Short mmCIF file of C-alpha atoms in Angstrom, two decimals:
data_model
loop_
_atom_site.label_atom_id
_atom_site.label_comp_id
_atom_site.label_asym_id
_atom_site.label_seq_id
_atom_site.Cartn_x
_atom_site.Cartn_y
_atom_site.Cartn_z
CA UNK A 130 -94.56 4.82 -25.21
CA UNK A 131 -94.94 1.12 -27.00
CA UNK A 132 -96.28 -0.66 -24.23
CA UNK A 133 -96.21 -3.78 -23.03
CA UNK A 134 -94.71 -6.04 -26.58
CA UNK A 135 -95.68 -9.56 -26.20
CA UNK A 136 -94.76 -12.27 -29.05
CA UNK A 137 -96.07 -13.86 -30.79
CA UNK A 138 -100.14 -13.05 -30.64
CA UNK A 139 -101.22 -16.53 -31.52
CA UNK A 140 -98.78 -19.62 -31.30
CA UNK A 141 -100.43 -22.89 -32.78
CA UNK A 142 -98.16 -26.31 -31.80
CA UNK A 143 -98.03 -29.91 -31.27
CA UNK A 144 -98.53 -32.08 -27.83
CA UNK A 145 -95.35 -32.83 -27.02
CA UNK A 146 -93.73 -29.63 -28.65
CA UNK A 147 -91.54 -26.74 -26.76
CA UNK A 148 -93.19 -23.11 -26.91
CA UNK A 149 -91.09 -19.76 -26.33
CA UNK A 150 -93.76 -16.65 -24.99
CA UNK A 151 -91.21 -13.78 -25.61
CA UNK A 152 -92.44 -9.87 -23.99
CA UNK A 153 -90.30 -6.80 -23.69
CA UNK A 154 -91.39 -4.40 -19.95
CA UNK A 155 -92.03 -1.08 -20.52
CA UNK A 156 -89.12 0.75 -20.88
CA UNK A 157 -87.72 2.05 -16.69
CA UNK A 158 -90.41 -0.95 -15.28
CA UNK A 159 -88.41 -3.17 -13.16
CA UNK A 160 -91.44 -5.75 -12.27
CA UNK A 161 -92.50 -8.34 -14.32
CA UNK A 162 -95.16 -10.20 -14.65
CA UNK A 163 -95.92 -13.63 -16.59
CA UNK A 164 -99.64 -14.23 -16.27
CA UNK A 165 -102.00 -16.63 -17.62
CA UNK A 166 -105.98 -16.15 -18.60
CA UNK A 167 -108.21 -19.27 -19.12
CA UNK A 168 -112.02 -19.71 -18.76
CA UNK A 169 -111.93 -21.82 -15.57
CA UNK A 170 -109.21 -20.10 -13.61
CA UNK A 171 -109.26 -16.36 -14.35
CA UNK A 172 -106.24 -15.07 -14.42
CA UNK A 173 -103.43 -16.79 -12.80
CA UNK A 174 -99.65 -15.42 -11.85
CA UNK A 175 -96.95 -17.38 -12.99
CA UNK A 176 -94.12 -15.29 -11.84
CA UNK A 177 -92.90 -12.92 -11.21
CA UNK A 178 -89.75 -10.98 -10.89
CA UNK A 179 -88.22 -7.80 -9.58
CA UNK A 180 -85.03 -6.04 -10.89
CA UNK A 181 -85.03 -8.83 -13.68
CA UNK A 182 -84.82 -11.80 -10.27
CA UNK A 183 -87.53 -14.30 -10.30
CA UNK A 184 -89.37 -13.51 -6.62
CA UNK A 185 -92.30 -15.26 -6.87
CA UNK A 186 -92.67 -19.11 -9.20
CA UNK A 187 -94.85 -20.40 -6.40
CA UNK A 188 -97.78 -20.19 -9.84
CA UNK A 189 -95.63 -22.07 -12.34
CA UNK A 190 -97.93 -25.23 -12.46
CA UNK A 191 -95.41 -27.94 -13.41
CA UNK A 192 -91.64 -28.26 -14.05
CA UNK A 193 -92.41 -28.39 -17.96
CA UNK A 194 -92.82 -24.69 -17.24
CA UNK A 195 -89.78 -21.96 -17.46
CA UNK A 196 -89.23 -18.72 -17.29
CA UNK A 197 -85.85 -16.31 -17.49
CA UNK A 198 -85.23 -12.81 -17.17
CA UNK A 199 -82.04 -12.16 -18.26
CA UNK A 200 -82.06 -8.27 -18.78
CA UNK A 201 -84.40 -4.96 -17.89
CA UNK A 202 -85.91 -4.97 -21.22
CA UNK A 203 -86.73 -8.66 -22.17
CA UNK A 204 -88.44 -12.72 -20.77
CA UNK A 205 -89.13 -15.41 -21.92
CA UNK A 206 -91.76 -18.37 -21.15
CA UNK A 207 -90.75 -21.60 -22.15
CA UNK A 208 -93.19 -24.78 -21.96
CA UNK A 209 -91.76 -28.28 -22.38
CA UNK A 210 -92.91 -30.25 -23.12
CA UNK A 211 -96.13 -28.92 -23.88
CA UNK A 212 -99.57 -30.03 -23.15
CA UNK A 213 -103.72 -29.58 -24.29
CA UNK A 214 -104.47 -28.34 -20.91
CA UNK A 215 -101.24 -25.61 -21.35
CA UNK A 216 -103.86 -24.06 -23.92
CA UNK A 217 -104.45 -20.61 -22.66
CA UNK A 218 -103.59 -16.82 -23.47
CA UNK A 219 -100.59 -15.68 -21.59
CA UNK A 220 -100.19 -12.02 -20.45
CA UNK A 221 -96.81 -10.63 -19.41
CA UNK A 222 -97.06 -7.33 -17.07
CA UNK A 223 -94.57 -4.39 -16.34
CA UNK A 224 -94.77 -2.09 -13.71
CA UNK A 225 -92.36 -0.15 -11.19
CA UNK A 226 -91.75 -1.40 -8.43
CA UNK A 227 -92.12 1.12 -6.07
CA UNK A 228 -94.01 4.60 -5.76
CA UNK A 229 -97.05 4.50 -8.17
CA UNK A 230 -96.87 0.48 -9.18
CA UNK A 231 -99.74 0.33 -11.75
CA UNK A 232 -99.49 -3.07 -13.26
CA UNK A 233 -99.38 -2.56 -17.24
CA UNK A 234 -100.19 -5.43 -19.46
CA UNK A 235 -99.66 -6.54 -22.65
CA UNK A 236 -101.92 -7.97 -25.41
CA UNK A 237 -100.92 -11.27 -24.61
CA UNK A 238 -100.28 -14.66 -26.96
CA UNK A 239 -102.87 -17.03 -27.55
CA UNK A 240 -101.38 -20.33 -27.18
CA UNK A 241 -103.14 -23.66 -28.59
CA UNK A 242 -101.77 -26.64 -28.05
CA UNK A 243 -103.56 -29.74 -30.53
CA UNK B 146 -106.55 -20.20 -2.44
CA UNK B 147 -109.06 -18.17 -3.74
CA UNK B 148 -108.37 -14.45 -1.95
CA UNK B 149 -110.92 -12.44 -3.72
CA UNK B 150 -114.49 -13.51 -4.85
CA UNK B 151 -116.02 -11.24 -7.65
CA UNK B 152 -119.55 -12.31 -8.63
CA UNK B 153 -121.15 -12.05 -11.11
CA UNK B 154 -120.21 -14.14 -13.76
CA UNK B 155 -121.71 -12.53 -16.29
CA UNK B 156 -124.31 -9.06 -16.60
CA UNK B 157 -126.02 -7.99 -19.00
CA UNK B 158 -127.95 -4.52 -19.11
CA UNK B 159 -129.57 -2.86 -20.98
CA UNK B 160 -128.28 0.92 -22.23
CA UNK B 161 -128.19 3.55 -19.74
CA UNK B 162 -129.20 1.76 -16.72
CA UNK B 163 -126.74 0.51 -13.73
CA UNK B 164 -124.11 -2.39 -14.67
CA UNK B 165 -123.17 -3.32 -10.61
CA UNK B 166 -119.73 -5.61 -9.79
CA UNK B 167 -118.94 -6.94 -6.42
CA UNK B 168 -115.90 -8.13 -4.63
CA UNK B 169 -115.04 -9.57 -1.50
CA UNK B 170 -111.41 -10.10 -0.10
CA UNK B 171 -109.77 -12.37 3.02
CA UNK B 172 -107.25 -10.96 4.04
CA UNK B 173 -107.45 -7.73 5.89
CA UNK B 174 -103.49 -6.72 5.26
CA UNK B 175 -104.78 -5.73 0.90
CA UNK B 176 -104.77 -2.05 1.16
CA UNK B 177 -105.68 -1.39 -2.68
CA UNK B 178 -107.91 -2.10 -4.80
CA UNK B 179 -107.82 -1.35 -8.04
CA UNK B 180 -110.78 -2.14 -11.25
CA UNK B 181 -109.42 -3.33 -14.08
CA UNK B 182 -110.99 -3.36 -18.02
CA UNK B 183 -110.40 -6.29 -20.83
CA UNK B 184 -112.02 -5.65 -24.04
CA UNK B 185 -111.35 -9.44 -26.31
CA UNK B 186 -108.37 -9.33 -27.36
CA UNK B 187 -106.75 -6.89 -25.71
CA UNK B 188 -104.42 -6.93 -21.65
CA UNK B 189 -106.54 -5.75 -19.02
CA UNK B 190 -106.24 -2.31 -18.50
CA UNK B 191 -106.43 -0.32 -15.07
CA UNK B 192 -109.47 1.41 -15.18
CA UNK B 193 -110.06 3.03 -11.61
CA UNK B 194 -108.43 2.16 -7.84
CA UNK B 195 -109.49 2.79 -4.21
CA UNK B 196 -107.15 2.71 -1.18
CA UNK B 197 -109.15 1.86 2.11
CA UNK B 198 -108.86 5.10 3.56
CA UNK B 199 -112.00 6.66 1.83
CA UNK B 200 -115.95 4.73 1.47
CA UNK B 201 -115.85 5.51 -2.75
CA UNK B 202 -114.09 6.80 -5.71
CA UNK B 203 -115.64 8.23 -8.73
CA UNK B 204 -114.40 8.97 -11.72
CA UNK B 205 -117.02 10.43 -15.18
CA UNK B 206 -119.00 7.10 -15.21
CA UNK B 207 -117.34 4.79 -13.01
CA UNK B 208 -117.52 4.73 -9.13
CA UNK B 209 -115.92 1.88 -6.54
CA UNK B 210 -117.91 1.93 -3.05
CA UNK B 211 -115.38 0.18 -0.30
CA UNK B 212 -116.87 -1.58 2.49
CA UNK B 213 -113.75 -2.42 4.88
CA UNK B 214 -115.25 -3.31 7.80
CA UNK B 215 -117.69 -5.66 5.49
CA UNK B 216 -114.10 -6.54 3.53
CA UNK B 217 -116.49 -6.45 0.68
CA UNK B 218 -116.02 -3.61 -2.75
CA UNK B 219 -117.50 -3.07 -5.53
CA UNK B 220 -118.17 -1.07 -8.68
CA UNK B 221 -120.99 0.82 -10.68
CA UNK B 222 -120.84 1.37 -14.03
CA UNK B 223 -123.50 5.02 -14.31
CA UNK B 224 -125.41 5.33 -17.73
CA UNK B 225 -123.54 2.12 -19.05
CA UNK B 226 -123.00 2.28 -22.52
CA UNK B 227 -122.44 -1.22 -25.51
CA UNK B 228 -118.75 0.62 -25.63
CA UNK B 229 -118.33 -0.65 -21.80
CA UNK B 230 -119.01 -4.58 -22.90
CA UNK B 231 -115.91 -5.75 -22.00
CA UNK B 232 -114.41 -7.90 -18.71
CA UNK B 233 -113.35 -6.74 -15.70
CA UNK B 234 -112.11 -7.81 -12.96
CA UNK B 235 -111.60 -6.12 -9.00
CA UNK B 236 -107.94 -6.58 -7.62
CA UNK B 237 -106.21 -6.20 -4.03
CA UNK B 238 -102.81 -5.87 -3.82
CA UNK B 239 -100.98 -5.68 -0.30
CA UNK B 240 -97.82 -2.35 0.62
CA UNK B 241 -95.13 -5.65 1.34
CA UNK B 242 -95.82 -7.26 -2.18
CA UNK B 243 -94.77 -4.63 -4.47
CA UNK B 244 -96.99 -4.17 -7.30
CA UNK B 245 -98.14 -8.23 -7.51
CA UNK B 246 -101.32 -8.16 -7.32
CA UNK B 247 -104.36 -10.90 -6.48
CA UNK B 248 -107.30 -11.23 -8.96
CA UNK B 249 -111.00 -11.72 -8.82
CA UNK B 250 -112.20 -14.28 -11.57
CA UNK B 251 -113.60 -11.30 -13.75
CA UNK B 252 -116.68 -10.54 -15.38
CA UNK B 253 -118.25 -10.14 -18.55
CA UNK B 254 -120.34 -7.35 -19.43
CA UNK B 255 -122.21 -6.94 -22.15
CA UNK B 256 -124.48 -3.55 -22.55
CA UNK B 257 -127.65 -3.80 -24.81
CA UNK B 258 -128.31 -1.09 -27.37
#
């Protein structure tokens, strides 16, 4: 199994630009999570989906952030417009919604907004 | 609101020593307590987990101790090795929350040779 695949691994962009982060969950997993990691705030849950449906987006910091899951094998996190304070490592994670619900993380996207 | 508090923020241990990381939680509805290990440039990965019906779980050099009445749990790494140097996160989950985890702040462990 290839695990959770995120792209790009690194993204450097200028303030005001649109940023799109991508995630391919583990095949068969029906829960998907987007986390943000910073030194100051640790791992923050931004949003999670069950069966492609957003369940809780209360962690999304502002309307500048949006996430979609058009099908079971793909999700995007978009920031528009980006700001320097959005600089962080963004992780996607997936799991089964029932039974053994171990959360499997991707290797993250390091976003730098200048 | 931080529902899982973790300490210390950083820890330095000599090779062969015992590393201890502590976590405390507030919500008594939590019923699953995993620890995740994260190496630089990688995502967190499940290390070991415990449910509140037992007070201790051991896997190799890693042990979770759980105190339900105090709402605390800790990770002990015996015979710590330089390869254990990583960031460790405790977490908690409610049965009704599917697979959603609430994470502690993380502890950066350095094991010196």
